[in-house]
Coordinates of C-alpha atoms and ligand atoms in Angstrom, one line a residue:
M13 CA 118.9 82.2 122.7
N14 CA 119.3 85.8 123.9
L15 CA 116.0 86.2 125.6
A16 CA 116.5 89.8 126.6
K17 CA 117.0 90.7 122.9
E18 CA 114.1 88.6 121.8
D19 CA 111.8 90.3 124.4
K20 CA 112.9 93.7 123.4
R21 CA 112.3 93.0 119.7
M22 CA 108.8 91.7 120.3
K23 CA 107.4 93.7 123.0
K24 CA 104.1 92.3 123.9
A25 CA 100.9 94.4 123.7
W26 CA 97.2 93.6 123.9
W27 CA 96.6 95.3 120.6
K28 CA 99.1 93.0 118.9
E29 CA 97.2 90.0 120.2
S30 CA 93.8 91.4 119.3
V31 CA 91.5 90.8 116.3
V32 CA 89.6 93.8 115.1
Y33 CA 86.1 93.7 113.4
Q34 CA 85.0 96.7 111.3
I35 CA 81.4 97.8 111.5
Y36 CA 80.0 100.0 108.8
P37 CA 77.0 101.2 110.9
R38 CA 74.8 102.2 108.0
S39 CA 74.8 98.6 106.7
F40 CA 75.1 96.5 109.8
C41 CA 71.8 96.2 111.5
D42 CA 68.7 98.5 111.5
S43 CA 66.7 98.4 114.7
N44 CA 63.9 100.9 113.9
G45 CA 62.9 100.0 110.3
D46 CA 64.0 103.2 108.6
G47 CA 66.3 101.1 106.3
I48 CA 69.5 102.5 107.8
G49 CA 71.7 100.6 110.3
D50 CA 72.0 102.2 113.7
L51 CA 73.6 102.0 117.1
N52 CA 70.8 100.0 118.8
G53 CA 71.2 97.6 115.9
I54 CA 74.9 97.2 116.7
T55 CA 74.2 96.7 120.5
G56 CA 71.7 94.0 119.6
K57 CA 74.5 92.1 117.7
L58 CA 77.3 92.4 120.2
E59 CA 76.7 88.8 121.4
Y60 CA 77.2 87.6 117.8
L61 CA 80.6 89.3 117.8
K62 CA 81.4 87.9 121.1
E63 CA 80.7 84.5 119.8
L64 CA 82.9 85.1 116.8
G65 CA 85.6 86.0 119.3
I66 CA 86.8 89.4 118.2
D67 CA 88.4 91.8 120.7
V68 CA 87.9 95.2 119.2
I69 CA 85.3 96.9 117.0
W70 CA 86.4 99.6 114.6
L71 CA 83.3 101.7 114.2
S72 CA 83.1 103.7 111.0
P73 CA 81.9 107.2 111.7
V74 CA 78.8 107.7 113.7
Y75 CA 79.1 111.4 114.3
Q76 CA 76.7 114.0 113.0
S77 CA 77.0 114.4 109.3
P78 CA 75.1 115.5 106.2
N79 CA 76.3 112.2 104.7
D80 CA 77.8 113.4 101.5
D81 CA 80.4 110.6 102.0
N82 CA 78.4 108.4 104.4
G83 CA 79.7 110.0 107.6
Y84 CA 83.3 110.7 106.5
D85 CA 82.1 114.3 106.4
I86 CA 81.5 115.3 110.0
S87 CA 79.6 118.4 111.0
D88 CA 79.9 117.8 114.8
Y89 CA 82.4 115.5 116.4
R90 CA 80.5 115.4 119.7
R91 CA 77.1 114.5 118.4
I92 CA 75.7 111.3 117.0
M93 CA 74.2 111.2 113.5
A94 CA 70.4 111.3 114.0
E95 CA 69.9 108.3 111.7
F96 CA 72.1 106.2 113.9
G97 CA 70.5 107.2 117.2
T98 CA 71.5 109.3 120.2
M99 CA 74.4 109.8 122.5
E100 CA 72.5 107.7 125.1
D101 CA 72.3 104.9 122.5
Y102 CA 76.0 105.2 122.0
D103 CA 76.8 105.1 125.7
R104 CA 74.6 102.0 126.0
M105 CA 76.4 100.3 123.2
L106 CA 79.8 101.2 124.7
K107 CA 78.8 99.9 128.1
R108 CA 77.4 96.6 126.8
A109 CA 80.5 96.1 124.6
H110 CA 82.7 96.6 127.6
E111 CA 80.7 94.2 129.6
L112 CA 81.3 91.6 127.0
G113 CA 85.0 92.4 126.9
I114 CA 84.9 94.1 123.5
K115 CA 86.7 97.4 122.9
I116 CA 85.5 100.2 120.7
M117 CA 87.8 102.0 118.3
M118 CA 86.4 105.2 116.9
D119 CA 87.0 106.5 113.4
L120 CA 88.8 109.8 113.6
V121 CA 88.2 111.9 110.5
V122 CA 90.3 115.0 110.9
N123 CA 92.0 115.6 107.6
H124 CA 88.8 117.4 106.7
T125 CA 85.4 118.2 108.2
S126 CA 82.0 118.7 106.6
D127 CA 81.4 122.1 105.0
E128 CA 78.5 122.2 107.5
H129 CA 80.8 122.0 110.5
A130 CA 80.5 125.2 112.6
W131 CA 84.3 125.9 112.0
F132 CA 83.8 126.0 108.3
V133 CA 80.5 127.9 108.4
E134 CA 82.5 130.6 110.3
S135 CA 85.6 130.2 108.1
R136 CA 83.8 131.0 104.9
K137 CA 82.1 134.1 106.3
S138 CA 85.0 136.5 105.8
K139 CA 88.7 136.7 105.4
D140 CA 89.2 138.0 108.8
N141 CA 87.0 135.6 110.6
P142 CA 88.9 133.9 113.5
Y143 CA 88.2 130.5 111.9
R144 CA 89.4 131.6 108.4
D145 CA 92.8 129.9 108.8
Y146 CA 91.3 126.7 110.1
Y147 CA 91.0 125.7 106.4
I148 CA 93.1 126.2 103.4
W149 CA 92.0 129.3 101.4
R150 CA 93.9 130.7 98.4
D151 CA 93.4 133.3 95.7
A152 CA 92.8 132.4 92.1
K153 CA 95.9 132.0 90.0
G154 CA 95.6 133.5 86.5
G155 CA 91.9 133.5 86.9
K156 CA 91.8 129.8 87.7
E157 CA 92.2 127.4 90.6
P158 CA 95.3 128.0 92.8
N159 CA 97.0 124.9 91.5
N160 CA 96.3 121.8 89.3
W161 CA 95.4 119.3 92.0
G162 CA 92.5 116.9 91.4
A163 CA 90.2 115.7 94.2
C164 CA 90.0 112.0 95.0
F165 CA 86.3 112.0 94.1
G166 CA 86.8 113.8 90.8
G167 CA 87.2 117.3 89.5
S168 CA 89.5 120.0 90.9
A169 CA 90.5 119.9 94.6
W170 CA 89.6 123.6 94.8
K171 CA 86.1 125.1 95.2
Y172 CA 85.5 128.7 94.5
D173 CA 83.6 130.6 97.2
E174 CA 82.0 133.8 95.9
K175 CA 81.5 135.4 99.3
T176 CA 85.2 136.1 99.8
D177 CA 86.4 135.5 96.2
Q178 CA 88.8 132.8 97.2
Y179 CA 89.1 129.0 96.7
F180 CA 89.2 126.4 99.5
L181 CA 91.0 123.1 99.3
H182 CA 89.1 119.8 99.4
L183 CA 91.1 116.6 98.7
F184 CA 87.8 114.6 98.7
S185 CA 84.3 116.0 97.9
E186 CA 83.6 119.7 97.8
K187 CA 81.6 119.1 101.0
Q188 CA 84.8 117.9 102.7
P189 CA 87.1 121.0 103.1
D190 CA 90.6 120.1 104.3
L191 CA 91.6 121.4 107.8
N192 CA 94.7 123.4 108.0
W193 CA 96.9 121.4 110.4
D194 CA 99.6 124.0 110.3
N195 CA 97.4 126.1 112.5
K196 CA 98.1 125.3 116.1
E197 CA 94.6 126.1 117.3
V198 CA 93.2 123.5 114.9
R199 CA 95.4 120.9 116.3
K200 CA 94.5 121.9 119.9
K201 CA 90.8 121.7 119.0
V202 CA 91.2 118.2 117.5
F203 CA 93.2 117.0 120.5
D204 CA 90.6 118.4 122.9
M205 CA 87.9 116.5 121.0
M206 CA 89.9 113.3 121.1
T207 CA 90.4 113.7 124.8
W208 CA 86.7 114.2 125.2
W209 CA 86.1 110.8 123.6
C210 CA 88.8 109.1 125.6
E211 CA 87.3 110.4 128.8
K212 CA 84.1 108.7 127.7
G213 CA 86.0 105.5 127.8
I214 CA 86.6 104.6 124.2
D215 CA 89.5 102.3 123.4
G216 CA 91.2 103.7 120.3
F217 CA 91.1 105.5 117.0
R218 CA 91.3 104.5 113.4
M219 CA 92.6 107.7 111.7
D220 CA 91.2 108.5 108.4
V221 CA 93.7 109.5 105.6
I222 CA 96.0 110.7 108.4
S223 CA 99.0 110.6 106.1
L224 CA 97.5 113.6 104.1
I225 CA 97.2 116.2 106.9
S226 CA 100.5 118.0 106.3
K227 CA 100.4 119.8 102.9
R228 CA 103.6 120.7 101.0
P229 CA 104.6 124.3 101.5
G230 CA 103.6 126.5 98.5
L231 CA 101.1 123.8 97.4
P232 CA 103.0 123.1 94.2
D233 CA 101.4 121.7 91.0
G234 CA 101.6 117.9 90.6
P235 CA 102.2 115.7 87.6
V236 CA 99.1 115.6 85.4
G237 CA 97.3 112.3 85.0
R238 CA 94.8 111.1 82.3
S239 CA 91.9 113.0 84.1
G240 CA 93.7 116.3 83.3
Y241 CA 94.3 117.1 87.0
G242 CA 97.6 117.0 88.9
D243 CA 98.5 114.7 91.7
H244 CA 98.2 116.5 95.1
G245 CA 101.2 114.6 96.5
C246 CA 100.1 115.3 100.1
A247 CA 101.0 111.9 101.4
N248 CA 103.6 111.9 104.2
G249 CA 104.0 115.7 104.1
P250 CA 106.7 117.6 105.8
H251 CA 105.2 117.9 109.3
V252 CA 103.0 114.8 109.5
H253 CA 105.3 113.1 112.0
D254 CA 105.6 116.2 114.1
Y255 CA 101.8 116.5 114.3
L256 CA 101.4 112.9 115.2
K257 CA 104.1 113.1 117.8
E258 CA 102.3 116.1 119.3
M259 CA 99.0 114.1 119.2
N260 CA 100.7 111.3 120.9
R261 CA 102.1 113.5 123.7
E262 CA 98.9 115.5 124.2
V263 CA 96.4 112.6 124.0
L264 CA 97.3 109.1 123.0
S265 CA 100.1 108.5 125.5
K266 CA 97.7 109.3 128.4
Y267 CA 95.4 106.4 127.7
D268 CA 95.8 102.7 126.8
L269 CA 94.6 102.8 123.3
I270 CA 94.7 100.9 120.0
T271 CA 95.6 103.3 117.1
V272 CA 95.8 102.7 113.4
G273 CA 96.5 105.3 110.8
E274 CA 95.0 105.0 107.4
C275 CA 98.0 106.0 105.4
S276 CA 97.5 106.2 101.6
G277 CA 100.9 106.5 99.9
V278 CA 102.8 105.1 102.9
T279 CA 106.0 103.2 102.2
V280 CA 107.7 100.7 104.5
E281 CA 110.2 103.4 105.4
E282 CA 107.5 105.8 106.4
A283 CA 105.5 103.2 108.2
K284 CA 108.5 102.6 110.5
K285 CA 108.1 106.2 111.6
Y286 CA 104.3 106.2 111.9
A287 CA 104.2 102.9 113.8
S288 CA 107.7 102.6 115.3
A289 CA 108.2 100.1 118.1
E290 CA 109.1 103.0 120.3
G291 CA 105.5 104.1 120.2
T292 CA 106.0 107.8 119.6
E293 CA 103.1 108.1 117.1
L294 CA 100.7 105.3 116.3
N295 CA 100.5 101.5 116.9
M296 CA 100.2 100.6 113.2
V297 CA 99.1 101.8 109.8
F298 CA 96.9 100.6 107.0
Q299 CA 99.1 100.4 103.9
F300 CA 97.7 100.1 100.4
E301 CA 100.4 98.5 98.3
H302 CA 98.6 95.2 98.1
M303 CA 95.3 96.9 97.3
D304 CA 96.9 98.9 94.5
L305 CA 98.3 95.9 92.7
D306 CA 95.4 95.9 90.3
G307 CA 95.4 99.6 89.8
G308 CA 96.4 101.3 86.6
E309 CA 96.3 104.4 84.5
N310 CA 92.7 105.2 85.5
F311 CA 93.4 104.8 89.2
K312 CA 91.6 101.7 90.3
W313 CA 89.0 101.6 87.5
N314 CA 89.8 98.5 85.4
H315 CA 89.3 94.7 85.5
E316 CA 92.8 93.7 86.1
K317 CA 93.6 90.7 88.3
I318 CA 96.2 90.7 91.0
R319 CA 99.1 88.3 90.3
L320 CA 99.9 86.0 93.2
T321 CA 103.6 86.5 92.9
E322 CA 103.2 90.2 93.2
L323 CA 100.8 89.9 96.1
K324 CA 103.3 87.6 97.9
A325 CA 106.2 90.0 97.3
V326 CA 104.3 93.0 98.7
M327 CA 102.9 91.2 101.8
S328 CA 106.3 89.6 102.5
K329 CA 108.1 92.9 102.2
W330 CA 105.8 94.4 104.9
Q331 CA 106.1 91.3 107.0
T332 CA 109.9 91.1 107.0
E333 CA 110.7 94.8 106.9
L334 CA 108.5 95.9 109.8
A335 CA 109.5 92.9 112.0
G336 CA 110.8 94.2 115.3
K337 CA 110.7 97.8 114.1
A338 CA 107.0 98.6 113.7
W339 CA 103.7 96.7 113.6
N340 CA 101.6 95.5 110.7
S341 CA 97.8 95.7 110.3
L342 CA 96.4 92.8 108.2
Y343 CA 93.4 93.3 106.0
W344 CA 91.8 92.2 102.8
C345 CA 88.6 94.1 103.0
N346 CA 87.0 97.3 104.3
H347 CA 84.3 99.7 103.3
D348 CA 86.4 101.2 100.6
Q349 CA 87.3 97.9 98.8
P350 CA 85.3 95.4 96.8
R351 CA 84.9 92.0 98.5
M352 CA 88.3 90.2 98.3
L353 CA 86.5 86.9 97.7
S354 CA 85.3 88.3 94.4
R355 CA 88.7 89.9 93.7
I356 CA 91.3 87.2 94.3
G357 CA 89.2 84.4 95.6
N358 CA 86.5 82.4 93.8
D359 CA 82.9 83.4 94.5
T360 CA 81.3 80.6 92.5
K361 CA 79.0 78.3 94.4
E362 CA 81.6 75.5 94.2
Y363 CA 84.6 77.3 95.7
R364 CA 83.2 80.2 97.6
E365 CA 83.5 78.8 101.1
R366 CA 86.8 77.2 100.4
S367 CA 88.4 80.3 99.0
A368 CA 86.9 82.4 101.8
K369 CA 88.6 80.1 104.3
L370 CA 91.8 80.2 102.2
L371 CA 91.9 84.0 102.3
G372 CA 91.2 84.0 106.0
T373 CA 94.0 81.5 106.7
C374 CA 96.5 83.3 104.5
L375 CA 96.0 86.6 106.3
H376 CA 95.3 85.5 109.9
M377 CA 98.4 83.4 110.2
M378 CA 100.7 86.4 109.4
Q379 CA 102.3 88.7 111.9
G380 CA 100.2 91.8 112.6
T381 CA 96.8 92.7 113.9
P382 CA 94.1 91.2 111.7
Y383 CA 91.0 93.2 110.7
I384 CA 87.8 91.5 109.6
Y385 CA 85.3 93.6 107.7
Q386 CA 81.6 92.8 108.4
G387 CA 80.4 89.9 106.3
E388 CA 83.9 88.7 105.5
E389 CA 83.4 86.1 108.2
L390 CA 80.5 84.7 106.2
G391 CA 82.2 84.9 102.8
M392 CA 80.0 87.7 101.5
T393 CA 80.5 88.5 97.8
N394 CA 80.4 91.5 95.4
Y395 CA 76.9 92.7 94.4
P396 CA 75.6 91.8 90.9
F397 CA 75.0 95.4 89.7
Q398 CA 72.6 95.7 86.8
S399 CA 72.2 99.5 86.5
L400 CA 73.8 102.8 87.5
D401 CA 71.0 103.7 89.8
E402 CA 71.8 100.9 92.1
F403 CA 75.0 102.7 93.1
R404 CA 75.0 105.0 96.2
D405 CA 78.7 105.8 96.5
I406 CA 79.9 109.2 95.6
E407 CA 83.3 107.9 94.4
S408 CA 81.9 105.4 91.9
I409 CA 79.2 107.7 90.6
N410 CA 81.5 110.7 90.1
A411 CA 84.2 108.5 88.5
Y412 CA 81.6 107.1 86.1
H413 CA 80.5 110.5 85.0
E414 CA 84.0 112.0 84.8
L415 CA 85.7 109.3 82.8
T416 CA 82.8 108.7 80.5
E417 CA 82.1 112.3 79.8
K418 CA 85.7 112.9 79.0
K419 CA 85.6 109.8 76.8
I420 CA 88.5 108.3 78.6
V421 CA 86.5 105.1 79.2
S422 CA 83.4 103.8 77.4
P423 CA 80.2 103.7 79.5
E424 CA 80.0 99.9 79.1
D425 CA 83.6 99.4 80.4
M426 CA 83.1 102.0 83.2
F427 CA 80.0 100.3 84.4
D428 CA 81.9 97.0 84.4
Y429 CA 84.7 98.6 86.4
I430 CA 82.6 100.3 89.1
S431 CA 80.6 97.0 89.4
Y432 CA 83.8 95.1 90.0
K433 CA 85.8 97.6 92.1
G434 CA 83.2 100.0 93.5
R435 CA 83.0 100.6 97.2
D436 CA 79.2 99.7 97.3
N437 CA 80.2 96.1 97.0
A438 CA 81.3 96.2 100.6
R439 CA 78.4 98.4 101.7
T440 CA 75.4 96.2 100.9
P441 CA 73.6 95.2 104.1
M442 CA 75.0 92.6 106.5
Q443 CA 73.2 89.3 105.8
W444 CA 71.8 88.0 109.1
D445 CA 69.3 85.4 108.0
D446 CA 67.2 84.3 105.0
S447 CA 64.1 86.4 105.9
R448 CA 63.1 89.5 103.9
Q449 CA 66.0 91.9 103.4
A450 CA 68.3 89.4 105.0
G451 CA 67.1 90.4 108.5
F452 CA 68.9 93.7 108.1
T453 CA 65.8 95.9 108.3
S454 CA 62.0 95.6 108.5
G455 CA 61.8 98.5 106.1
T456 CA 63.4 99.4 102.7
P457 CA 67.2 99.3 102.9
W458 CA 69.2 102.4 101.8
I459 CA 71.1 100.1 99.5
A460 CA 70.0 96.8 98.0
V461 CA 70.7 93.6 99.8
N462 CA 72.8 91.1 97.8
P463 CA 70.4 88.5 96.4
D464 CA 72.7 85.7 97.5
Y465 CA 71.5 86.2 101.1
K466 CA 69.3 83.1 101.1
E467 CA 72.4 81.1 100.8
I468 CA 74.9 83.3 102.6
N469 CA 73.8 84.4 106.0
A470 CA 74.9 84.4 109.6
K471 CA 72.0 82.3 110.9
E472 CA 72.7 79.4 108.6
Q473 CA 76.4 79.6 109.2
M474 CA 76.1 79.7 112.9
E475 CA 74.1 76.5 112.8
R476 CA 76.5 74.7 110.5
E477 CA 79.8 73.4 111.9
D478 CA 81.9 73.6 108.7
S479 CA 80.8 77.2 107.8
V480 CA 83.0 80.1 107.1
F481 CA 81.8 81.7 110.3
H482 CA 83.1 78.8 112.4
Y483 CA 86.3 78.7 110.5
Y484 CA 86.9 82.4 111.3
Q485 CA 86.0 81.7 114.9
K486 CA 88.8 79.1 114.9
L487 CA 91.3 81.3 113.2
I488 CA 90.7 83.9 116.0
R489 CA 90.9 81.3 118.7
L490 CA 94.2 79.9 117.4
R491 CA 95.7 83.3 117.6
K492 CA 94.9 83.4 121.3
E493 CA 96.3 79.9 121.8
H494 CA 99.6 80.1 119.9
E495 CA 102.0 83.0 120.5
I496 CA 103.8 82.0 117.3
I497 CA 100.9 83.4 115.3
V498 CA 101.2 86.8 116.9
Y499 CA 104.9 87.1 117.5
G500 CA 106.7 84.6 115.2
D501 CA 109.1 85.6 112.5
Y502 CA 107.9 85.3 108.9
K503 CA 109.6 83.8 105.9
L504 CA 108.2 83.4 102.4
L505 CA 108.8 80.1 100.7
I506 CA 108.6 79.3 96.9
P507 CA 108.2 83.0 96.0
D508 CA 107.9 82.3 92.2
S509 CA 104.9 80.1 92.4
E510 CA 101.9 81.7 90.7
E511 CA 99.6 79.2 92.5
L512 CA 100.9 78.5 96.0
Y513 CA 101.3 81.0 98.8
V514 CA 103.5 79.2 101.4
Y515 CA 105.2 80.8 104.3
M516 CA 106.8 79.8 107.6
R517 CA 106.6 81.4 110.9
S518 CA 109.1 80.7 113.7
Y519 CA 109.2 81.5 117.3
E520 CA 111.1 80.0 120.3
G521 CA 112.0 76.8 118.5
Q522 CA 108.5 76.3 117.0
R523 CA 107.6 76.6 113.3
L524 CA 104.3 77.1 111.7
L525 CA 103.9 76.2 108.0
V526 CA 101.1 77.9 106.2
I527 CA 100.1 76.5 102.8
C528 CA 97.5 78.1 100.6
N529 CA 96.7 76.9 97.1
F530 CA 95.2 79.9 95.3
A531 CA 94.6 77.9 92.1
E532 CA 91.4 76.3 90.9
K533 CA 93.3 73.1 90.3
E534 CA 95.2 70.4 92.2
M535 CA 98.8 71.3 93.0
A536 CA 101.6 69.1 94.2
Y537 CA 103.5 70.3 97.2
E538 CA 106.5 69.1 99.1
V539 CA 107.3 70.4 102.6
P540 CA 110.7 72.2 103.0
E541 CA 113.7 70.1 103.7
E542 CA 114.2 71.4 107.2
L543 CA 110.8 69.9 108.2
M544 CA 111.2 66.6 106.5
G545 CA 111.0 63.8 109.1
E546 CA 109.2 66.0 111.6
E547 CA 105.6 65.4 112.5
G548 CA 103.4 68.5 112.3
D549 CA 100.1 69.1 114.0
V550 CA 97.5 70.5 111.5
L551 CA 96.0 73.4 113.4
I552 CA 93.4 74.3 110.8
S553 CA 92.5 73.1 107.3
N554 CA 89.7 73.9 104.9
Y555 CA 89.5 70.4 103.6
G556 CA 89.4 68.6 106.9
R557 CA 93.0 67.4 106.5
T558 CA 94.4 66.0 109.7
E559 CA 98.0 65.3 108.8
L560 CA 100.6 66.3 106.3
G561 CA 103.4 64.0 105.2
H562 CA 106.5 64.9 103.2
S563 CA 104.4 65.8 100.2
A564 CA 100.8 66.3 99.3
V565 CA 98.5 66.9 96.4
L566 CA 96.6 70.0 97.3
E567 CA 93.0 70.3 96.3
P568 CA 91.8 73.5 94.5
Y569 CA 91.9 76.4 97.1
E570 CA 93.1 74.1 99.8
C571 CA 94.8 75.7 102.7
M572 CA 96.2 74.6 106.1
A573 CA 98.5 75.7 108.9
V574 CA 100.7 73.1 110.4
L575 CA 102.6 73.5 113.7
Y576 CA 105.9 71.8 114.3
A577 CA 106.6 72.2 118.0
Ligands
NOJ2 C1 89.0 107.2 103.7 C2 87.7 106.5 104.1 O1 87.9 105.2 104.4 C3 86.8 106.7 102.9 O2 85.6 106.0 103.1 C4 86.5 108.2 102.8 O3 85.7 108.4 101.6 C5 87.8 109.0 102.6 N1 88.8 108.6 103.5 C6 87.5 110.4 102.9 O4 87.2 110.6 104.3

């Protein structure tokens, strides 16, 4: 084997070997009884995360914010949101995490700020204000908005501001005006702020919708969808790679960081630029192709099911096409997605734990850096919504009103869709134990606790050997014990099966066979010819299987990873 070539292709890095755990602070742990999770709550749970074995925490935004979009609307990047605590609390959390060997990755939200950020407060004052050009202001066109773009949270992407008789651009809510990245001073201010956090000792950045920062020149109209608005088409804009290279030169390259760009609209080809092995921009991206498989004409609002063959095709494309050229992030869940267990797993009592383990195995045995979203390691499920007033999320609430008022979707169907796909499914409080409010708060939680907490909670699972928690702990440990899991090549087997997801990893003469039965029925399986006659070592199995012969009858939702050394 040509070792030099191999080494070059798979340059080792700590962030490739790490497992990241996402905390949504508002819903993680409340230390002071106000019903809202906070930094001291997180500090108190660091030992739990240490026990799970994760290496890095991605902390959703904790900066000062009026909370129009739960912290993704930042009014001061150098202050902590009062509800979450103080900068001293933050420093204590960071210090304790580091003592435990856990790194902290901050959420960097710089496509937009809050409209309450000092830059925007200045910007809207007058056309000749020095901060005017920090944002994207335009005159009306024919008495209407400057173009036909729709905002991601409904309505037009433009908001009229009487004071100066112009519109400003907001791709998200009207309290989230977009920054003008073409302005050099804006970039410098952002880079200075990032440096400030790096000097504090943080370990990385997850970059919110970073693929949208460079708008197309002339801001042209986009194709109109069912909502009546045009697509903004801002993904992967003309200067996005220049700006990220500049960010890399000015900030990222000076520290040893983990960086991941949230890149809606990213293709494999684009990802190779954002996350190239040369490291000129970011370490990796979050792509959305697997999350969009059950999308449709009304964006994500439907009750479609993801087909396994399509899921396999998408995952495998990313696995094979980035190999050696860029690096993958691996995720099923985050604060913007419903619980994957309720989406492609089976959240009934009978199969919940098995399918949670199946999903974990399927993802964690792939090449890339795995991300676990809080509660995923317990097999937390979607929330059983009964009425509209249980929702807190601006996206679901706005979409409900917009699509029902325009009579595009009936109120019954729309309620069904937001209950199934809405982001609040992921945002219900972390279930710590079976006491009142699942041990999340001693007060009234800002969003209801899932009633299944008596059955699904961390305390019970930590005490039970065959729990989802211990299974995830093992998945994480295996990644540390076997380089093949991190660096091995990936090959999809039996691509046409609608029930079985089987793939093989190979590395330095070893092979790892990963078998996942996504069906609620028994399935016959025969190992590939090249492994016939070889004895494999079952590294992990959700049915307690200890060996695999030439063939097997797989139980419903059975999974295993078998190493042939
Ligand atoms: C992506 C974030 O993950 C989401 O929660 C947020 O609403 C939008 N970006 C806007 O910042």
